XYZ file of C-alpha atoms in Angstrom:
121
model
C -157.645 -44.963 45.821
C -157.561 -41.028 45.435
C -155.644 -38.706 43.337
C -154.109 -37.770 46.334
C -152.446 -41.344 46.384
C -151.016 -41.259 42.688
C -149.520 -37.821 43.081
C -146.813 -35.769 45.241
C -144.874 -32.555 44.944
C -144.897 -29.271 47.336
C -148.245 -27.353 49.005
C -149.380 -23.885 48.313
C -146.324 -22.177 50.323
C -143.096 -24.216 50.509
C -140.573 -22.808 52.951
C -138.081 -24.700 50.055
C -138.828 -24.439 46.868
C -137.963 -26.751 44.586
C -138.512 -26.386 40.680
C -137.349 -28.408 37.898
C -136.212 -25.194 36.293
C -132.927 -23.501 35.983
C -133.834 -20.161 37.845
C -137.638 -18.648 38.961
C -139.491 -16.063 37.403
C -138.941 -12.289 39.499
C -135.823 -13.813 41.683
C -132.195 -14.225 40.739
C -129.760 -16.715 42.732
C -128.128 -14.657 45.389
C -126.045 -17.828 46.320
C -125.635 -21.783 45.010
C -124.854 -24.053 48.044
C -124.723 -27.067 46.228
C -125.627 -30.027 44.993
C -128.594 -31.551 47.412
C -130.415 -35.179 47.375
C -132.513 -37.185 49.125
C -132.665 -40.708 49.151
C -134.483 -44.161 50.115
C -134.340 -47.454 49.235
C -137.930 -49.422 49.628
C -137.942 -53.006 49.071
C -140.986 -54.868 47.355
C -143.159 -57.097 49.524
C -144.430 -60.441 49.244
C -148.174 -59.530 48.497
C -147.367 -57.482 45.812
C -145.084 -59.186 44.089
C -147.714 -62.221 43.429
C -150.527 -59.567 43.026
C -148.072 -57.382 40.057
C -147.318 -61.220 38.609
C -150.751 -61.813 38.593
C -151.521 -58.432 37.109
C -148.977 -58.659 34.190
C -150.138 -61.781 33.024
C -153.770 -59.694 32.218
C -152.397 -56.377 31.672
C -153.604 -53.103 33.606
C -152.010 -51.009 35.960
C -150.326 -52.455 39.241
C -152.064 -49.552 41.742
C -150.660 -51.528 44.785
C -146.942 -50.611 43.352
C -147.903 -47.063 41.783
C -149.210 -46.400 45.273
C -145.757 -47.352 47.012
C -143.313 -45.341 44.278
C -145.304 -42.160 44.464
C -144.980 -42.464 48.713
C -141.167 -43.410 47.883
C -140.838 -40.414 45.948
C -142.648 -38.265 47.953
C -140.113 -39.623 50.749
C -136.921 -38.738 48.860
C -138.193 -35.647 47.774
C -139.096 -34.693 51.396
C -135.524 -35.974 52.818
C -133.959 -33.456 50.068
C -135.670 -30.304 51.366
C -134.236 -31.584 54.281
C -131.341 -31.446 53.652
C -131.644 -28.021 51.644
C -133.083 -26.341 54.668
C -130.280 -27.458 56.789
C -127.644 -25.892 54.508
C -129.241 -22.822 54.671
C -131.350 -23.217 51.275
C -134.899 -21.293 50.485
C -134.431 -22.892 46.934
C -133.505 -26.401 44.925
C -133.170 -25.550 41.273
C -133.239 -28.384 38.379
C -134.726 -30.970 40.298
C -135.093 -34.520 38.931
C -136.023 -37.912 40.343
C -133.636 -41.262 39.597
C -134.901 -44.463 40.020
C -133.144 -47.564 39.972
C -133.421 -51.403 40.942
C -131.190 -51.433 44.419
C -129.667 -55.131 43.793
C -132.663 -56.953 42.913
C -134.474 -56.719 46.330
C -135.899 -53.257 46.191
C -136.147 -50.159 44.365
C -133.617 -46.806 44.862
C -135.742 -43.717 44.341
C -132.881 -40.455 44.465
C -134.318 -36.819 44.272
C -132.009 -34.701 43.502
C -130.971 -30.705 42.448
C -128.875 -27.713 43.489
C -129.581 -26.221 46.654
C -129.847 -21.845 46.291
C -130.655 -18.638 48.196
C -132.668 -16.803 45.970
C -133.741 -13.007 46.025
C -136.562 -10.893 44.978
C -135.639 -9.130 41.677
């Protein structure tokens, strides 16, 4: 596998930007929409479940599941400038990820952050 499989986030020119920080360099927040999220649920499946068992027993990273949480993140992150754009958003500020077991079958992967207009200073 490539970097490009273990990694995620936005391209050179996002038409929403979305930053872990509280505000961006040279703009100021000309309006907060809200609170914005995206949000998936992916369950596990057979094959790797026996191949991460396997794995455990002699240590090392589990690539198969590393591979499937960064695409489930890069899902819920997409689904959040989604829904950012469609409330009229060029901005999500404090962005964070929250991941949680979704009742033992699968895992819950929320991105989430407050949707803004922002203007040039």
């Amino acid at each position: 596998m490539g970097i490009e499989d273990y990694g995620g986030g936005q391209g050179p020119h996002p038409e929403v930007l979305v930053v872990t920080t509280n505000d961006v360099p040279g703009f100021r927040v000309q309006q907060v929409i809200g609170e914005v999220f995206g949000l998936t649920v992916r369950s596990r499946h057979l094959g790797s479940q026996i191949g991460a068992g396997l794995k455990s027993m002699i240590g090392g990273e589990l690539k198969g599941l590393t591979k499937t949480l960064v695409q489930t993140r890069n899902q819920a992150m997409e689904r959040l400038v989604e829904q950012a754009r469609a409330r009229g958003a060029d901005a999500v500020l404090a962005f964070r990820f929250d991941v949680s077991e979704a009742a033992d079958v699968g895992t819950e992967v929320c991105a989430y952050g407050t949707a803004v207009v922002l203007a040039r200073e």
